[in-house]
mmCIF file of C-alpha atoms and ligand atoms in Angstrom:
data_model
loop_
_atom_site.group_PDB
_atom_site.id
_atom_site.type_symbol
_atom_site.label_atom_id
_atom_site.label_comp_id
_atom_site.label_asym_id
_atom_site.label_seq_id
_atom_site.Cartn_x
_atom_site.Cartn_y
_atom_site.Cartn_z
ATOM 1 C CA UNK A 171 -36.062 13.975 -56.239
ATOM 2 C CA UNK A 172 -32.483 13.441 -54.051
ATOM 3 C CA UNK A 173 -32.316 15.796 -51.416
ATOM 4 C CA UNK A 174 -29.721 18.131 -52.304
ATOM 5 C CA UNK A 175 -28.161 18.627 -48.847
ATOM 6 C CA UNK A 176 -26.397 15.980 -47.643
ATOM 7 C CA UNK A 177 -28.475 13.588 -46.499
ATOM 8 C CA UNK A 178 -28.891 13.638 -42.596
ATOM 9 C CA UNK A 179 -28.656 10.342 -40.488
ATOM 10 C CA UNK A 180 -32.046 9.214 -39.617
ATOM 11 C CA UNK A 181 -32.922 8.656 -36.173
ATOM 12 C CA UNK A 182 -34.277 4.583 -35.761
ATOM 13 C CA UNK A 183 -36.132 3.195 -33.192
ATOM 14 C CA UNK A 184 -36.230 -0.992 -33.880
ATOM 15 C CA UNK A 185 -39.196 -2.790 -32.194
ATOM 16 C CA UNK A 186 -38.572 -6.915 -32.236
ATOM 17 C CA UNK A 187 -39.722 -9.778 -30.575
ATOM 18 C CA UNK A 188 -36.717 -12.445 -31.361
ATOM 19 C CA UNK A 189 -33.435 -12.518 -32.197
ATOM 20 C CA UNK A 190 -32.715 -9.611 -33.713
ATOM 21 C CA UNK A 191 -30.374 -10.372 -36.454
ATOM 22 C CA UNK A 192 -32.142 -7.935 -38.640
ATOM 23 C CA UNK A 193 -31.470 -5.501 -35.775
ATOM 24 C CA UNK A 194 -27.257 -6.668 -35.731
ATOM 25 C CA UNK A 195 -27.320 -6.387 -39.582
ATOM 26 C CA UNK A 196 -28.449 -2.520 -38.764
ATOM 27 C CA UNK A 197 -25.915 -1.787 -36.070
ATOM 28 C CA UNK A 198 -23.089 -3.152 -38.136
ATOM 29 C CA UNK A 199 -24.178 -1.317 -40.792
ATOM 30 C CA UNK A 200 -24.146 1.832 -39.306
ATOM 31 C CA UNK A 201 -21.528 1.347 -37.405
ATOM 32 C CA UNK A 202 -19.501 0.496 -40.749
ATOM 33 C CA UNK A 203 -20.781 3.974 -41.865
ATOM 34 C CA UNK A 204 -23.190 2.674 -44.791
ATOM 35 C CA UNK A 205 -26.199 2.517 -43.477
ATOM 36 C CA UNK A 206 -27.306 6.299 -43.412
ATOM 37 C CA UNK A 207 -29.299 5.838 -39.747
ATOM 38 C CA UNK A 208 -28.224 5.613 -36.144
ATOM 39 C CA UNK A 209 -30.203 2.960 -34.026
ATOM 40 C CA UNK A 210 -31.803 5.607 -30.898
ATOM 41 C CA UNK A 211 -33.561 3.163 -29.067
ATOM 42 C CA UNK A 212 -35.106 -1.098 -29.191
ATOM 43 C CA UNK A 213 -37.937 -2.189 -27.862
ATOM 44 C CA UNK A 214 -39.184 -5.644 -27.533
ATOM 45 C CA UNK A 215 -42.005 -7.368 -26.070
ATOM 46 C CA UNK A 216 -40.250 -10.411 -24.954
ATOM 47 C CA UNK A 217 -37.865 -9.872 -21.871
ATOM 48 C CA UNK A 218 -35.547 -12.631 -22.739
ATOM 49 C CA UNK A 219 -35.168 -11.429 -26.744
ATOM 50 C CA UNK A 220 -31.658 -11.974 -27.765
ATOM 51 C CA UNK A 221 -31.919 -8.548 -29.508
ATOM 52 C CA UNK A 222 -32.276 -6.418 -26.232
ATOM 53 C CA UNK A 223 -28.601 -8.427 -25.720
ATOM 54 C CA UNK A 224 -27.499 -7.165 -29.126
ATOM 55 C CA UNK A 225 -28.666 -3.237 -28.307
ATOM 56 C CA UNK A 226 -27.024 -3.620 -24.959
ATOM 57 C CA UNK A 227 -24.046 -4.448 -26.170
ATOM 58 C CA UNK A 228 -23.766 -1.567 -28.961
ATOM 59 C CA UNK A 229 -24.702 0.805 -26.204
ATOM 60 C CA UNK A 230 -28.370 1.468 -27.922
ATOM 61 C CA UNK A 231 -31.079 1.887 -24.950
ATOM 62 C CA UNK A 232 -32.963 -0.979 -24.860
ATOM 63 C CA UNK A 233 -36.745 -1.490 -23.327
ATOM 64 C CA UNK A 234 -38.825 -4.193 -22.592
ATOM 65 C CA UNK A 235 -42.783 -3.638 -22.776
ATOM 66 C CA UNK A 236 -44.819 -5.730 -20.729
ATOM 67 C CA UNK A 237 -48.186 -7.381 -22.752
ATOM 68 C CA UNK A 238 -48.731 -8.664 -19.966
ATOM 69 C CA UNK A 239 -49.749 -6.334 -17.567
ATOM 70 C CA UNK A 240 -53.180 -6.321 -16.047
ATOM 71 C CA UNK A 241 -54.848 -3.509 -17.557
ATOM 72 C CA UNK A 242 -58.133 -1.354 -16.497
ATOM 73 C CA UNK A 243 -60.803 -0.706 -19.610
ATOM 74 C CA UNK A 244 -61.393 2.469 -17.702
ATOM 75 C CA UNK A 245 -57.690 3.379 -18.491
ATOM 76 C CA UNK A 246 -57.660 2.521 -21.667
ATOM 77 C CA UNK A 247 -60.689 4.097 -22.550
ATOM 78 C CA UNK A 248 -58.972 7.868 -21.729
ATOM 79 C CA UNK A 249 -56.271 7.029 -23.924
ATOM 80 C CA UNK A 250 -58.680 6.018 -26.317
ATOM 81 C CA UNK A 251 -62.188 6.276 -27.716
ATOM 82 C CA UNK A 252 -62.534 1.676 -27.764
ATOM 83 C CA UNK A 253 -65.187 1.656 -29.455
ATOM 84 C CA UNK A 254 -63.946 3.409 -32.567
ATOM 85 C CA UNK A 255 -60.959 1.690 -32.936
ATOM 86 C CA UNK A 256 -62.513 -1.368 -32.786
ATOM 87 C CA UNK A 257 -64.774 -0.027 -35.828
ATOM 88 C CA UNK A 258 -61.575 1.297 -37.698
ATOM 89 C CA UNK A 259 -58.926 -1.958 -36.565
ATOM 90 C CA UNK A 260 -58.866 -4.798 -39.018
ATOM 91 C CA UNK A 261 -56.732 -6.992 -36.816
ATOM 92 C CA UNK A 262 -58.533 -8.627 -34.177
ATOM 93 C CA UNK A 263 -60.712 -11.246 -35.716
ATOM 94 C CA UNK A 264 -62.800 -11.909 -32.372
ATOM 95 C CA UNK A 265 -66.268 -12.241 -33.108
ATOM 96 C CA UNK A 266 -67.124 -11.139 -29.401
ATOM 97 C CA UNK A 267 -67.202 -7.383 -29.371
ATOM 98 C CA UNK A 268 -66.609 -7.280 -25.326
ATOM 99 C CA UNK A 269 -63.442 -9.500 -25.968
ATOM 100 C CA UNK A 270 -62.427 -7.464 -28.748
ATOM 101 C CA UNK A 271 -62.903 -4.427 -26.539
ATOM 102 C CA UNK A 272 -60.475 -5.925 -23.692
ATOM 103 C CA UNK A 273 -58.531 -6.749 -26.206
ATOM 104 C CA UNK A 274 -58.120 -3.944 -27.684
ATOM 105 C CA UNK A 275 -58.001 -1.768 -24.243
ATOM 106 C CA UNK A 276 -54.694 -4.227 -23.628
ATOM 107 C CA UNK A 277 -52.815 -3.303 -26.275
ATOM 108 C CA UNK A 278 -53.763 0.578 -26.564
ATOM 109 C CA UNK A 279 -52.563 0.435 -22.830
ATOM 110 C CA UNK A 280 -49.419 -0.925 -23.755
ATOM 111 C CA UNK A 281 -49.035 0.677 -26.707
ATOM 112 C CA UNK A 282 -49.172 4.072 -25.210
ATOM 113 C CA UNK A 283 -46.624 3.196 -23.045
ATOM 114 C CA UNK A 284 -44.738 2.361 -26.069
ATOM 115 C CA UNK A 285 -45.072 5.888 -27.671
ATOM 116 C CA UNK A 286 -44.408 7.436 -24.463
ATOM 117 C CA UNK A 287 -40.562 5.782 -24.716
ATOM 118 C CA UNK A 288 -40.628 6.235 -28.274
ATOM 119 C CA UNK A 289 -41.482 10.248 -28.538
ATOM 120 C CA UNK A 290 -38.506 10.915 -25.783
ATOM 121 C CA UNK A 291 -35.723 9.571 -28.628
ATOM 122 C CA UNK A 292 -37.447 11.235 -31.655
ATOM 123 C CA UNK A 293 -37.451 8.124 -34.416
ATOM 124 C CA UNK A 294 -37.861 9.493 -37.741
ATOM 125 C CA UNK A 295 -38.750 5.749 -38.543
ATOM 126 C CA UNK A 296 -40.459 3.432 -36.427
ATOM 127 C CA UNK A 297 -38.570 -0.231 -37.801
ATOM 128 C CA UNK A 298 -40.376 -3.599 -37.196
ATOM 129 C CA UNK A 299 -38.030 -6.121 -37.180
ATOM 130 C CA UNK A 300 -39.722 -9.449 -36.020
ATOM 131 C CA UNK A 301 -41.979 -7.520 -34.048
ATOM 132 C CA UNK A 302 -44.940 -10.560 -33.236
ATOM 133 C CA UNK A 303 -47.166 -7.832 -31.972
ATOM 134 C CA UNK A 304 -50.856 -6.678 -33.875
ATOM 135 C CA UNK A 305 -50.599 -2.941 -33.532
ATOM 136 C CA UNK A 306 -53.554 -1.389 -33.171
ATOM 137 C CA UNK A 307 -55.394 1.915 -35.204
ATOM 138 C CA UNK A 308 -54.339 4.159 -32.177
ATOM 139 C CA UNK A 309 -50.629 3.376 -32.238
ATOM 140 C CA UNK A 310 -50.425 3.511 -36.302
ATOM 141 C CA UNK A 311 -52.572 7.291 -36.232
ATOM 142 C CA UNK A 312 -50.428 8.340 -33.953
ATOM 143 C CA UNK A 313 -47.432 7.560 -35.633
ATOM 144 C CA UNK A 314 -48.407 7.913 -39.435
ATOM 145 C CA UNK A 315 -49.768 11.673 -38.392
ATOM 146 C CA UNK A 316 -48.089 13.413 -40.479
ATOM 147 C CA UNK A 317 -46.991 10.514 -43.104
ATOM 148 C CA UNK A 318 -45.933 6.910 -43.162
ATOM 149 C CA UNK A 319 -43.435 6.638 -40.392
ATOM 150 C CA UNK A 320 -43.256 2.894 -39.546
ATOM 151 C CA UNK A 321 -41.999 0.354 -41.417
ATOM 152 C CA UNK A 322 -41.839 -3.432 -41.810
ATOM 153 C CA UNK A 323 -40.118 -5.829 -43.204
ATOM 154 C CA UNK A 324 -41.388 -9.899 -43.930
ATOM 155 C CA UNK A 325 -40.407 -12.617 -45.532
ATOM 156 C CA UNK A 326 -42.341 -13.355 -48.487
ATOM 157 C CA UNK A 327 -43.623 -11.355 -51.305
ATOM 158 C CA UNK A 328 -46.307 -9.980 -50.686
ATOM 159 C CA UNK A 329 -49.270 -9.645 -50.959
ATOM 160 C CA UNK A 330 -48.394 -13.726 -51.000
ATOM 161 C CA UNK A 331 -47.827 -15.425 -47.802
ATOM 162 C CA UNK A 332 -48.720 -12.417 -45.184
ATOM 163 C CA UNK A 333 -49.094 -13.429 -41.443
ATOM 164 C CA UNK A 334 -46.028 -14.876 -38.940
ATOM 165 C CA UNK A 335 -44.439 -17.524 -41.643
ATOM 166 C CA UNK A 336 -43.523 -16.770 -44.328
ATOM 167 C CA UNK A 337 -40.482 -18.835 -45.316
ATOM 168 C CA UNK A 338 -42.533 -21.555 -44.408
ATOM 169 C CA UNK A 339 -45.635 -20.701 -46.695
ATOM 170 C CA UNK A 340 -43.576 -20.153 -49.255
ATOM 171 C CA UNK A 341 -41.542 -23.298 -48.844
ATOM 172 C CA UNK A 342 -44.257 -25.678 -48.189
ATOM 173 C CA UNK A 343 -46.125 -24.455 -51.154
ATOM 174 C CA UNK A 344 -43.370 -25.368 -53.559
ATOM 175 C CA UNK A 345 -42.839 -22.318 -55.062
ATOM 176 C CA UNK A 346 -38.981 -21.921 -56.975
ATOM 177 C CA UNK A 347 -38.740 -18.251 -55.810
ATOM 178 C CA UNK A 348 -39.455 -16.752 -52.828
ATOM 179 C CA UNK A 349 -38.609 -13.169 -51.661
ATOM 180 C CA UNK A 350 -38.816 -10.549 -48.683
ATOM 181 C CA UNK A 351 -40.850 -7.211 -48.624
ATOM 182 C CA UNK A 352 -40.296 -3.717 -46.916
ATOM 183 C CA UNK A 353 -43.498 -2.053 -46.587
ATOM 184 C CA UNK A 354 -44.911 0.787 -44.748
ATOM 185 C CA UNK A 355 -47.307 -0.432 -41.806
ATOM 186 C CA UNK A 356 -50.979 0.379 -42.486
ATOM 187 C CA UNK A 357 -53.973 -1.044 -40.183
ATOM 188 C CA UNK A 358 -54.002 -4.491 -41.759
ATOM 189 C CA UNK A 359 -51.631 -7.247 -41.641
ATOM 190 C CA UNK A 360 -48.945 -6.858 -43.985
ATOM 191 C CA UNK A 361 -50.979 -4.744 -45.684
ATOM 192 C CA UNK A 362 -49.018 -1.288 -46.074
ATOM 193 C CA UNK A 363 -47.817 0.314 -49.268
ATOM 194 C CA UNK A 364 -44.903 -1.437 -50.680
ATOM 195 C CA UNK A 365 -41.332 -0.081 -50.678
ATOM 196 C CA UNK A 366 -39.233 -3.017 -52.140
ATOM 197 C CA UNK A 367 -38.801 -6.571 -52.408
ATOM 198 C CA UNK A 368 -36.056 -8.394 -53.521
ATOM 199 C CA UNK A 369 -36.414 -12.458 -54.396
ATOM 200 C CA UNK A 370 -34.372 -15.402 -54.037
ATOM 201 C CA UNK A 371 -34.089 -18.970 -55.728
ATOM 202 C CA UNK A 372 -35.367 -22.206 -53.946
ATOM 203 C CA UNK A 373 -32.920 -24.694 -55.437
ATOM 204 C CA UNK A 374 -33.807 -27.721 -55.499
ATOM 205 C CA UNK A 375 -32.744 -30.273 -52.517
ATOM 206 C CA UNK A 376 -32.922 -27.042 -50.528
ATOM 207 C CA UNK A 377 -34.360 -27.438 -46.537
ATOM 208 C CA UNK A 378 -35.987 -24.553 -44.701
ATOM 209 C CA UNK A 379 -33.726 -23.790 -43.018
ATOM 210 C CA UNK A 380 -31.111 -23.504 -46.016
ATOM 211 C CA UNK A 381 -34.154 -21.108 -47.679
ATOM 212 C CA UNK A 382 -34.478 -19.178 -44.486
ATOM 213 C CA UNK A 383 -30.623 -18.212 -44.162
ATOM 214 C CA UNK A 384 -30.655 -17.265 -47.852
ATOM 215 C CA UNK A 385 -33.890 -15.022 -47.404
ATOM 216 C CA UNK A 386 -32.737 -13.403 -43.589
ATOM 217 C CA UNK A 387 -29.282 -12.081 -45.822
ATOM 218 C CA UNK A 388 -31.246 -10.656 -48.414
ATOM 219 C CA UNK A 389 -33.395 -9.030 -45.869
ATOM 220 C CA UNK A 390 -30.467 -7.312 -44.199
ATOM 221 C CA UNK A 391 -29.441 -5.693 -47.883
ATOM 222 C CA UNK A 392 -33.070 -4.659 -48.709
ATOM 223 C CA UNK A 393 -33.850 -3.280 -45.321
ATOM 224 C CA UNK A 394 -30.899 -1.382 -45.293
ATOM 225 C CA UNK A 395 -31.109 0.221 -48.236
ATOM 226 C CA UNK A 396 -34.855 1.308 -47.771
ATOM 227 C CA UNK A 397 -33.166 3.130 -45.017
ATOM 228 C CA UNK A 398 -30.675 4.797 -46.936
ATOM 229 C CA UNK A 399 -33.176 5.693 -49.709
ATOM 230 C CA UNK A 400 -35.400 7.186 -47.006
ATOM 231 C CA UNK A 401 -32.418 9.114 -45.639
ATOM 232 C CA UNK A 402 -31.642 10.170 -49.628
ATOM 233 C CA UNK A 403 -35.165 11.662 -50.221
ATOM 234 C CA UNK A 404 -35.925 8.699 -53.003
ATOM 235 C CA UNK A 405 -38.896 7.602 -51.682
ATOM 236 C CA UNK A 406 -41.546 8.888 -53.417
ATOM 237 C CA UNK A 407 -45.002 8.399 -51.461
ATOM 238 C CA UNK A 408 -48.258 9.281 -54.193
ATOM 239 C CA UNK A 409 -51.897 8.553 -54.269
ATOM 240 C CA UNK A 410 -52.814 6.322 -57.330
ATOM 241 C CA UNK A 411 -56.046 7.187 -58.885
ATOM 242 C CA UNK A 412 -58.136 4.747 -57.081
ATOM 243 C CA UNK A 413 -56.543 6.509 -53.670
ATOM 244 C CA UNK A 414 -54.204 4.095 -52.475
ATOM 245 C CA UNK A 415 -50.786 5.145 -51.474
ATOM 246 C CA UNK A 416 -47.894 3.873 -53.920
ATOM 247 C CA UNK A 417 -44.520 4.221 -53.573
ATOM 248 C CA UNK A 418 -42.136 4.923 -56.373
ATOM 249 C CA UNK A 419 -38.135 5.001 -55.880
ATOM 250 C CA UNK A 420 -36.407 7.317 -57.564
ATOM 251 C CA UNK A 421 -33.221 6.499 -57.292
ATOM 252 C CA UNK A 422 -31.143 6.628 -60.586
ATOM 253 C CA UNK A 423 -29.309 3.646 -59.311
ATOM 254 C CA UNK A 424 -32.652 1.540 -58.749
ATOM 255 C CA UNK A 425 -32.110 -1.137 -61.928
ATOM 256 C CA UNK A 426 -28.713 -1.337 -60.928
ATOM 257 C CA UNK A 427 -29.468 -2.119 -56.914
ATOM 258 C CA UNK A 428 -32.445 -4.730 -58.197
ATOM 259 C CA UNK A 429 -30.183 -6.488 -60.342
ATOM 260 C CA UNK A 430 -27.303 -6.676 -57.429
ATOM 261 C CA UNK A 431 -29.940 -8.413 -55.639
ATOM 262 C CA UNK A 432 -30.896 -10.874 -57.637
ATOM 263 C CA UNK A 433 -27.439 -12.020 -58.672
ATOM 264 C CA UNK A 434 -26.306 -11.779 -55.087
ATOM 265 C CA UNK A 435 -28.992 -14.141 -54.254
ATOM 266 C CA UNK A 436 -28.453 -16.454 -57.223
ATOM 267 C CA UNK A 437 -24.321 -16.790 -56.350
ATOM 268 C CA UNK A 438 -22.652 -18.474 -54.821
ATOM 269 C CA UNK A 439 -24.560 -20.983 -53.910
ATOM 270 C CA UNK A 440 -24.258 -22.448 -50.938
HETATM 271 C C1 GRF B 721 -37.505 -11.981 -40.118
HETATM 272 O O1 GRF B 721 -37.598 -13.085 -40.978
HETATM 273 C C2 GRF B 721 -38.495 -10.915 -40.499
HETATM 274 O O2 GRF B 721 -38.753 -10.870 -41.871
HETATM 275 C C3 GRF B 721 -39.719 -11.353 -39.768
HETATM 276 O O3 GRF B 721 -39.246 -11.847 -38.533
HETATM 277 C C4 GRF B 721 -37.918 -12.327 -38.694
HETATM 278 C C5 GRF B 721 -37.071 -11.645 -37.672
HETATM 279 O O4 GRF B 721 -35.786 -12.179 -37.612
HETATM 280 N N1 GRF B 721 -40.667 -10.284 -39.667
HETATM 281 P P1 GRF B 721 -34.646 -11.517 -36.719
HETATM 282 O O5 GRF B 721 -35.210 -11.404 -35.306
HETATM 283 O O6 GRF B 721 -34.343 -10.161 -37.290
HETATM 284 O O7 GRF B 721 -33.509 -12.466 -36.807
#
């Protein structure tokens, strides 16, 4: 059910890795007063990230994290109990459990670090926005305490074509749609409860590049108004009866949104 009070801007903190147009497509948004969210604070990974330009300029405090850092197990390991979280993480492949261990004690370290920044702005939502980082059980826990707070958004629909390319997966593989997903983050890889997706034609004597500009603008609409259905109260988060967490929108105006999409994406074409 809507909220019946008006609904409040949420507060966003957007982690990326690139070049941050899903980030601009935010800022202009609520700048422009329809997105329903105001941008507190971007993080990246990657010093040189375009986006920590793009937060700059709107004013938005803007981090970088260092991956890079030597780190001490010892460290990690009172931030952390290691050895659990390598039981509970489904990320790191590594057959080698000391590797996985340092592995793991890296990113906890620097993931701490990361909550540290993020808890002094208060993010209602935690947004992924070409974030190239795994995140590990200890960062999602702490986050998803007391209910999904982090979300993602990638460019295929999944569960087809998880992982770092999907416009290429899905181009490569020939299929004649493709289509972008906002999810919540779980402990997999692109495995969290879906929110939407929206899809898009591959026409034919289209390039990837020509599929990956049609995609990114249909992943500023959808991302966007995830946001503002969060911010409405029409997210709807329920167990299904084999215990996995579905997510139903409620919003009277849902068919009508969907079907925006898909002729949006279908016209003009370019
Ligand atoms: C987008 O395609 C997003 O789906 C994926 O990474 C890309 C980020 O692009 N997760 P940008 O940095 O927002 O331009």
């Amino acid at each position: 059910m809507r909220n019946l009070s008006a609904p409040r801007k949420l507060r966003l903190a957007v982690l990326i890795s690139g070049g941050g147009t899903n980030l601009q497509a935010m800022i202009d948004r609520s700048h422009a007063g329809t997105l329903d969210a105001e941008i507190v604070a971007v993080l990246s990974d990657r010093a040189g990230a375009f986006g920590l330009k793009r937060a700059e300029k709107a004013n938005i405090p803007a981090f970088h994290v260092d991956y890079a850092k030597p780190v001490e197990l010892k460290t990690a390991q009172r931030l952390a109990d290691l050895a659990d979280l390598d039981r509970r993480q489904k990320i790191l492949k590594n057959a080698d459990p000391a590797e996985r261990l340092a592995r793991l004690a890296k990113l906890v370290t620097v993931e701490h670090e990361i909550l540290r920044t993020l808890d002094s702005f208060r993010p209602d939502y935690v947004c992924l926005a070409g974030f190239m980082r795994l995140l590990t059980p200890y960062f999602i826990g702490r986050l998803n305490a007391g209910g999904p707070r982090i979300l993602n958004i990638h460019p295929a629909i999944l569960p087809s074509f998880p992982g770092s390319h999907g416009y290429e997966d899905t181009f490569e593989y020939g299929c004649k749609w493709g289509g972008v997903t906002v999810h919540f983050v779980d402990e997999g890889e692109d495995t969290g409860p879906i929110i939407a997706q929206a899809v898009y034609p591959v026409w034919p004597g289209d390039d990837i590049e020509r599929v990956r500009t049609r995609g990114l603008s249909i992943e500023y609409e959808v991302y966007s108004q995830v946001i503002n259905w969060l911010a409405g109260g029409y997210v709807a988060i329920q167990k299904d009866p084999n215990g996995n967490t579905r997510v139903e929108i409620t919003d009277p105006k849902y068919a009508e949104i969907l079907a925006r999409w898909v002729q949006k994406a279908c016209t003009p074409r370019e």
